[in-house]
Coordinates of C-alpha atoms in Angstrom, one line a residue:
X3 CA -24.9 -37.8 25.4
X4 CA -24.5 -40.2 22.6
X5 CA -25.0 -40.3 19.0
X6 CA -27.3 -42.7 17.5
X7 CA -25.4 -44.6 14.5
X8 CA -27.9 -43.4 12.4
X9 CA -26.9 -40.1 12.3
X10 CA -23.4 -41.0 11.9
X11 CA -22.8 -42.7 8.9
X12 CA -19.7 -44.9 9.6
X13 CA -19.4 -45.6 5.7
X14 CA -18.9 -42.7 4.6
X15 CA -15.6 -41.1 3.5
X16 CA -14.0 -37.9 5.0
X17 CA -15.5 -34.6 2.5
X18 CA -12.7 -34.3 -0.2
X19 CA -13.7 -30.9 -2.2
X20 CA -11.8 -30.0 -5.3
X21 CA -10.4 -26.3 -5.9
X22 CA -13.0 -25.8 -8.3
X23 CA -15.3 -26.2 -5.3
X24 CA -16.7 -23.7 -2.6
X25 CA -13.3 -22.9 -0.7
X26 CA -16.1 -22.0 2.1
X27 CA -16.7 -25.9 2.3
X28 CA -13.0 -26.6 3.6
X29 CA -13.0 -25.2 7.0
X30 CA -11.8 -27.6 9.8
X31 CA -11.2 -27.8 13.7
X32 CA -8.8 -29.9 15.6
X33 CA -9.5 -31.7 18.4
X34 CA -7.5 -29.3 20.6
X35 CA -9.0 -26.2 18.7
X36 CA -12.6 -27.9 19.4
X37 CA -11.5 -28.7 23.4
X38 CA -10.5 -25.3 24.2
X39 CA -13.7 -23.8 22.4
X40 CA -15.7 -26.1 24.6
X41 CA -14.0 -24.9 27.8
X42 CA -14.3 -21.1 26.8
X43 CA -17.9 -21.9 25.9
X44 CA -18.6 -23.5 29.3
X45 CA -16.7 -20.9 31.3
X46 CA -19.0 -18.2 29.6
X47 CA -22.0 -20.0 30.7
X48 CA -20.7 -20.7 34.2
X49 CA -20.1 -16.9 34.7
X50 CA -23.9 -16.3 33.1
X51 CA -25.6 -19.1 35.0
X52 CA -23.5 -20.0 37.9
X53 CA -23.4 -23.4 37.3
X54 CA -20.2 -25.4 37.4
X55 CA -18.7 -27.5 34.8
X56 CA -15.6 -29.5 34.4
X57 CA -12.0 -28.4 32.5
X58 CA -12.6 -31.0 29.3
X59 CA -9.3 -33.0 28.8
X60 CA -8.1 -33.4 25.3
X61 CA -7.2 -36.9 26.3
X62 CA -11.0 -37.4 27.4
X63 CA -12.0 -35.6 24.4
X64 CA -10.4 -38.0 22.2
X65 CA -12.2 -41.2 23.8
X66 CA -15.0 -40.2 23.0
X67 CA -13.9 -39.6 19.5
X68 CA -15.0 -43.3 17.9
X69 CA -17.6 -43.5 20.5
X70 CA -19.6 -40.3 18.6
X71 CA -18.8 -41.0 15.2
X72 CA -17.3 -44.8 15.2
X73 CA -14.3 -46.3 15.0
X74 CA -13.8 -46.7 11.3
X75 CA -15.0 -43.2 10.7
X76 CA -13.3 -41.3 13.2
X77 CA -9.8 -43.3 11.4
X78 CA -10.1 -40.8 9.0
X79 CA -9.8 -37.7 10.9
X80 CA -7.0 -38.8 13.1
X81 CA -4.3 -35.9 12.5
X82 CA -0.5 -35.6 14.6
X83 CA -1.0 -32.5 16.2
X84 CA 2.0 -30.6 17.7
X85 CA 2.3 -30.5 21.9
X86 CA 3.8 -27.4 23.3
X87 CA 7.2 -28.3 22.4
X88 CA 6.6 -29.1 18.4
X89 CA 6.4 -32.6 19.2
X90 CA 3.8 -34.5 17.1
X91 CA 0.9 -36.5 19.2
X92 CA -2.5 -38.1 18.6
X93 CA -5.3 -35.9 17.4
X94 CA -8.4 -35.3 14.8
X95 CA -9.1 -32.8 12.1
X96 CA -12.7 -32.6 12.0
X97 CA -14.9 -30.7 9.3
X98 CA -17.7 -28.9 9.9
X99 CA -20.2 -31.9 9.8
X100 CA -17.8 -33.7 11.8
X101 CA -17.1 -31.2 14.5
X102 CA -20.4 -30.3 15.1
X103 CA -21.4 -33.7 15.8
X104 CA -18.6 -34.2 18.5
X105 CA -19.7 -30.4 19.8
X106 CA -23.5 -32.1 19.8
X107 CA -22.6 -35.2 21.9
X108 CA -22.0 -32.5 24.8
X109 CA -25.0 -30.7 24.4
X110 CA -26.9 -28.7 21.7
X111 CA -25.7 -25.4 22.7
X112 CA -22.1 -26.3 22.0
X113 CA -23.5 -27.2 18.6
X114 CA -25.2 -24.4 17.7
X115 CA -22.1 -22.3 18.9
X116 CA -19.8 -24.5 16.7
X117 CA -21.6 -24.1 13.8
X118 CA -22.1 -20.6 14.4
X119 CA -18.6 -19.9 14.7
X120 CA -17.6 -22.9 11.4
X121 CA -19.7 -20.6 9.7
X122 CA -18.5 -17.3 10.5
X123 CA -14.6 -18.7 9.4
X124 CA -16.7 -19.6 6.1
X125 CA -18.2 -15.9 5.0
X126 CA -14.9 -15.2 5.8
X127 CA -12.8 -17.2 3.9
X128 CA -14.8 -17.2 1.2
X129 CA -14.6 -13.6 1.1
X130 CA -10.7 -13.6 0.7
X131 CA -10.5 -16.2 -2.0
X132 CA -13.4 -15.9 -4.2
X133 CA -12.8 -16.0 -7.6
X134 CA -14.2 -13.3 -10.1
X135 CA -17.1 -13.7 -12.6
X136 CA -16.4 -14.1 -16.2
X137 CA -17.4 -10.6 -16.5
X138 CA -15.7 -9.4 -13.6
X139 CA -12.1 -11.3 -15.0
X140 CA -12.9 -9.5 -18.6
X141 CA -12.7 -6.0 -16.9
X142 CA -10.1 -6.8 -14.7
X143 CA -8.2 -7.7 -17.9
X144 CA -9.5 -5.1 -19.5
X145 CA -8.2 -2.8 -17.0
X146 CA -5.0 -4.0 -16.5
X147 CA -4.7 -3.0 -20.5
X148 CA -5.8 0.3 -19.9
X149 CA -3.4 1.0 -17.4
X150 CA -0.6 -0.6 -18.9
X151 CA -1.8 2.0 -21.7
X152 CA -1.5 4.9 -19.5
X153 CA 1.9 4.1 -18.3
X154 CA 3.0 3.5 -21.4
X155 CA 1.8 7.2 -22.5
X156 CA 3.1 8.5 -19.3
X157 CA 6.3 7.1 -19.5
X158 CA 6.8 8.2 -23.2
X159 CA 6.1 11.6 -21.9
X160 CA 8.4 11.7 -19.5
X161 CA 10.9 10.8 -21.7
X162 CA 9.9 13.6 -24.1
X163 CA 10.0 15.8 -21.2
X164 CA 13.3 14.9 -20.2
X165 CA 14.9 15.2 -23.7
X166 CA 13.2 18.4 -24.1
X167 CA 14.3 19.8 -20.8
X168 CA 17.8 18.5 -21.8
X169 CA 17.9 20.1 -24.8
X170 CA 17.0 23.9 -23.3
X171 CA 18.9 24.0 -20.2
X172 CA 22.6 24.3 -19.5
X173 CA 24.8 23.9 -16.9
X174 CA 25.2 27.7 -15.2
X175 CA 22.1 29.2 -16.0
X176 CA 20.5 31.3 -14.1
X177 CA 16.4 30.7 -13.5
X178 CA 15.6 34.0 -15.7
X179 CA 18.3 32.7 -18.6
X180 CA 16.0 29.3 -18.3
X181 CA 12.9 31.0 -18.6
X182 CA 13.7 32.8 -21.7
X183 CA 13.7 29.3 -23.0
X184 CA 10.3 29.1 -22.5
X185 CA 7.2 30.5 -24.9
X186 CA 5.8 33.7 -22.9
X187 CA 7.3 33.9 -19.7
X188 CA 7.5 37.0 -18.0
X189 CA 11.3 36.8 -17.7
X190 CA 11.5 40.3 -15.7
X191 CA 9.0 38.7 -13.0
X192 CA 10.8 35.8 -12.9
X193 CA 12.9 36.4 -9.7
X194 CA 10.0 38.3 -7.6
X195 CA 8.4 34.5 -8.0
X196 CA 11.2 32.9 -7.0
X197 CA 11.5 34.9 -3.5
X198 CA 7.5 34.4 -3.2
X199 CA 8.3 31.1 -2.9
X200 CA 11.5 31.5 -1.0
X201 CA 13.8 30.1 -3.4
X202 CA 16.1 33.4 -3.2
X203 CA 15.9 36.2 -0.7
X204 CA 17.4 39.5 -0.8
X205 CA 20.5 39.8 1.6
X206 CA 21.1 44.0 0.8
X207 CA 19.1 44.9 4.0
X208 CA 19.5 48.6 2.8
X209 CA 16.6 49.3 0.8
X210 CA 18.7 52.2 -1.3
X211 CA 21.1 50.0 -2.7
X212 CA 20.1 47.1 -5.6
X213 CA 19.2 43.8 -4.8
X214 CA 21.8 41.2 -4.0
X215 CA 20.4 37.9 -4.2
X216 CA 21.2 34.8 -2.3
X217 CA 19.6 31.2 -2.3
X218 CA 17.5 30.0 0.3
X219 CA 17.6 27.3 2.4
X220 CA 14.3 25.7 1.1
X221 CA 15.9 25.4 -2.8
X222 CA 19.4 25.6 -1.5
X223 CA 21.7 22.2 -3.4
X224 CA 18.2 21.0 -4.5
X225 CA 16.7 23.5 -7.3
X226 CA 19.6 26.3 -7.1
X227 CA 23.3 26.6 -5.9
X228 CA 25.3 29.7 -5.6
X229 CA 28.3 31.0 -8.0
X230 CA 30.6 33.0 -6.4
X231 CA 32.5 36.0 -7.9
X232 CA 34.8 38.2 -6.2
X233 CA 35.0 41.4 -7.4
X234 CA 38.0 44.0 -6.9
X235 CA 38.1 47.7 -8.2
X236 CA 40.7 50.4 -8.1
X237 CA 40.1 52.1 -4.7
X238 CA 37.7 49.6 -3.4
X239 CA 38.1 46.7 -0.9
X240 CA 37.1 43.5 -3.0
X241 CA 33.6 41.9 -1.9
X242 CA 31.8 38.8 -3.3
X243 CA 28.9 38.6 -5.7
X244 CA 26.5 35.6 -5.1
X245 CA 24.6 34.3 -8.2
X246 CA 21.9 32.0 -8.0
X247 CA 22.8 29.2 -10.1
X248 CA 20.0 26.9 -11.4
X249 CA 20.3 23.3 -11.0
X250 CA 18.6 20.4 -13.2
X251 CA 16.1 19.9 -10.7
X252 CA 15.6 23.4 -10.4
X253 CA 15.0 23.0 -14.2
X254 CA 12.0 20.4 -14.0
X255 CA 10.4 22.1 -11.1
X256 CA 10.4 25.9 -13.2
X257 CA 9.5 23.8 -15.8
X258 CA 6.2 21.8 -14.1
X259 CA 5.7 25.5 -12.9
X260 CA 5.5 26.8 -16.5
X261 CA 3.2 24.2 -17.9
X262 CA 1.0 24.6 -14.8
X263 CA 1.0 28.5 -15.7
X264 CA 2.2 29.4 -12.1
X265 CA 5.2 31.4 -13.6
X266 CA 4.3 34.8 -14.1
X267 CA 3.1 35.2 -17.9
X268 CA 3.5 37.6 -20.7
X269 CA 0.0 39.8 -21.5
X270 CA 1.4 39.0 -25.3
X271 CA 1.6 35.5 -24.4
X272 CA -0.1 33.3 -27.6
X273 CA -1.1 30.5 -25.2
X274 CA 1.3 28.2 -26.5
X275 CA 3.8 26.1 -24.3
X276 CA 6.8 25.8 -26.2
X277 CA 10.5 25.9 -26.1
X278 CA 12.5 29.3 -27.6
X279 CA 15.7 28.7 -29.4
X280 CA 18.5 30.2 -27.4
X281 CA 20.0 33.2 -28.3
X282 CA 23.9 34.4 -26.9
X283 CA 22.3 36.6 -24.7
X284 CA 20.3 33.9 -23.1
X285 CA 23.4 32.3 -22.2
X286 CA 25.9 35.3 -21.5

């Protein structure tokens, strides 16, 4: 099915499109892209229609390459196209005028189908790529301000936090020594929190004798270790006494808690979140 020359004008230069151009616009198919595409297409109709249609050749398809569009224009398109081992052999990369011309020379539905499907690789490139308004870059830039803003506040926060935390809590405390550190905490609750969330537990399973506290697996060398003591008295067989020990971790977490008000609080508390100076019974 040939193409009159005047619909093909053999003048005419290859489309060269700038960047500053629809990226839509630059879209191509190969010759071998364009054969197989014409193969899949006829094997769909032969399986709708029953008709029969021969495998296209790549090597047929490019004969008829200069007949369709000419020999000076097809020149332009010609393209080394790599065979199944990398090796480099004859071939064209058509745009979409080109390719739906050579998709037209076997029939109209192949170049309908071929533009359908140019089109498609269009929306959807142009969809990746395409460039914001004026408007649109102003509050992008405007938004990358803002955040860099925020992080900048955030960050200088942090580091407040951490100087502050650094400045209230030693190495040794115990999590009720740290929390009289902080502005209307509940320091004699302290430790029932603590075993609600199953940082400690209570390893004195008789229920007449005091409490003998031991760290749990969940804070265990994360929030809290263990200092142990071994204690001997006249006429009594020496035994060990397990401490929880707060770690610095431990420290930023009680603290997060604190400022979250999920530590339990003082009824006298003023509402204020601030630090206590420390006292030598704080740290006895």
């Amino acid at each position: 099915m040939p193409i009159p020359q005047s619909v093909v004008n053999t003048n005419e230069s290859a489309p060269r499109f700038l960047q500053s151009q629809n990226v839509a616009r630059e879209v191509s198919m190969t010759s071998l892209e364009l054969v197989e595409f014409i193969n899949v297409h006829r094997d769909r109709q032969s399986a709708e229609t029953g008709s029969k249609f021969a495998l296209l050749m790549h090597k047929s398809f490019l004969g008829k390459v200069p007949e369709v569009l000419g020999e000076q224009a097809s020149a332009k398109f010609i393209a080394d196209l790599p065979d199944s081992y990398g090796r480099p052999r004859k071939g064209y990369s058509f745009p979409k005028r080109e390719s739906c011309l050579m998709a037209m020379s076997y029939s109209y539905d192949l170049q309908a189908a071929v533009f359908d499907h140019m089109t498609a690789l269009e929306e959807r490139l142009s969809k990746k790529v395409a460039l914001p308004s004026y408007a649109e870059a102003l509050r992008l830039y405007a938004d990358q301000i803002e955040q860099t803003e925020v992080l900048r506040v955030e960050n200088h926060q942090q580091a407040e936090k951490i100087a502050s935390l650094e400045s209230i809590f030693q190495v040794g405390m115990t999590p009720t020594q740290f929390c009289k550190r902080l502005n209307g905490v509940n320091c004699q609750q302290v430790n029932n929190a603590l075993l609600a969330r199953k940082w400690i537990f209570n390893s004195e399973r008789d229920e007449k004798r005091s409490v003998k506290f031991r760290v749990g697996s969940i804070a265990r060398d994360k929030y809290l270790t263990e200092k142990v003591t071994n204690i001997s008295n006249e006429g009594m067989d020496t035994f060990a006494k397990y401490t929880p020990i707060l770690l610095k971790e431990g420290a930023k977490r009680l603290h997060d808690l604190y400022m979250a008000q999920k530590l339990p609080m003082k009824k006298t508390w003023d509402g204020q979140f601030c630090h206590c100076k420390a006292t030598e019974e704080d740290i006895a």
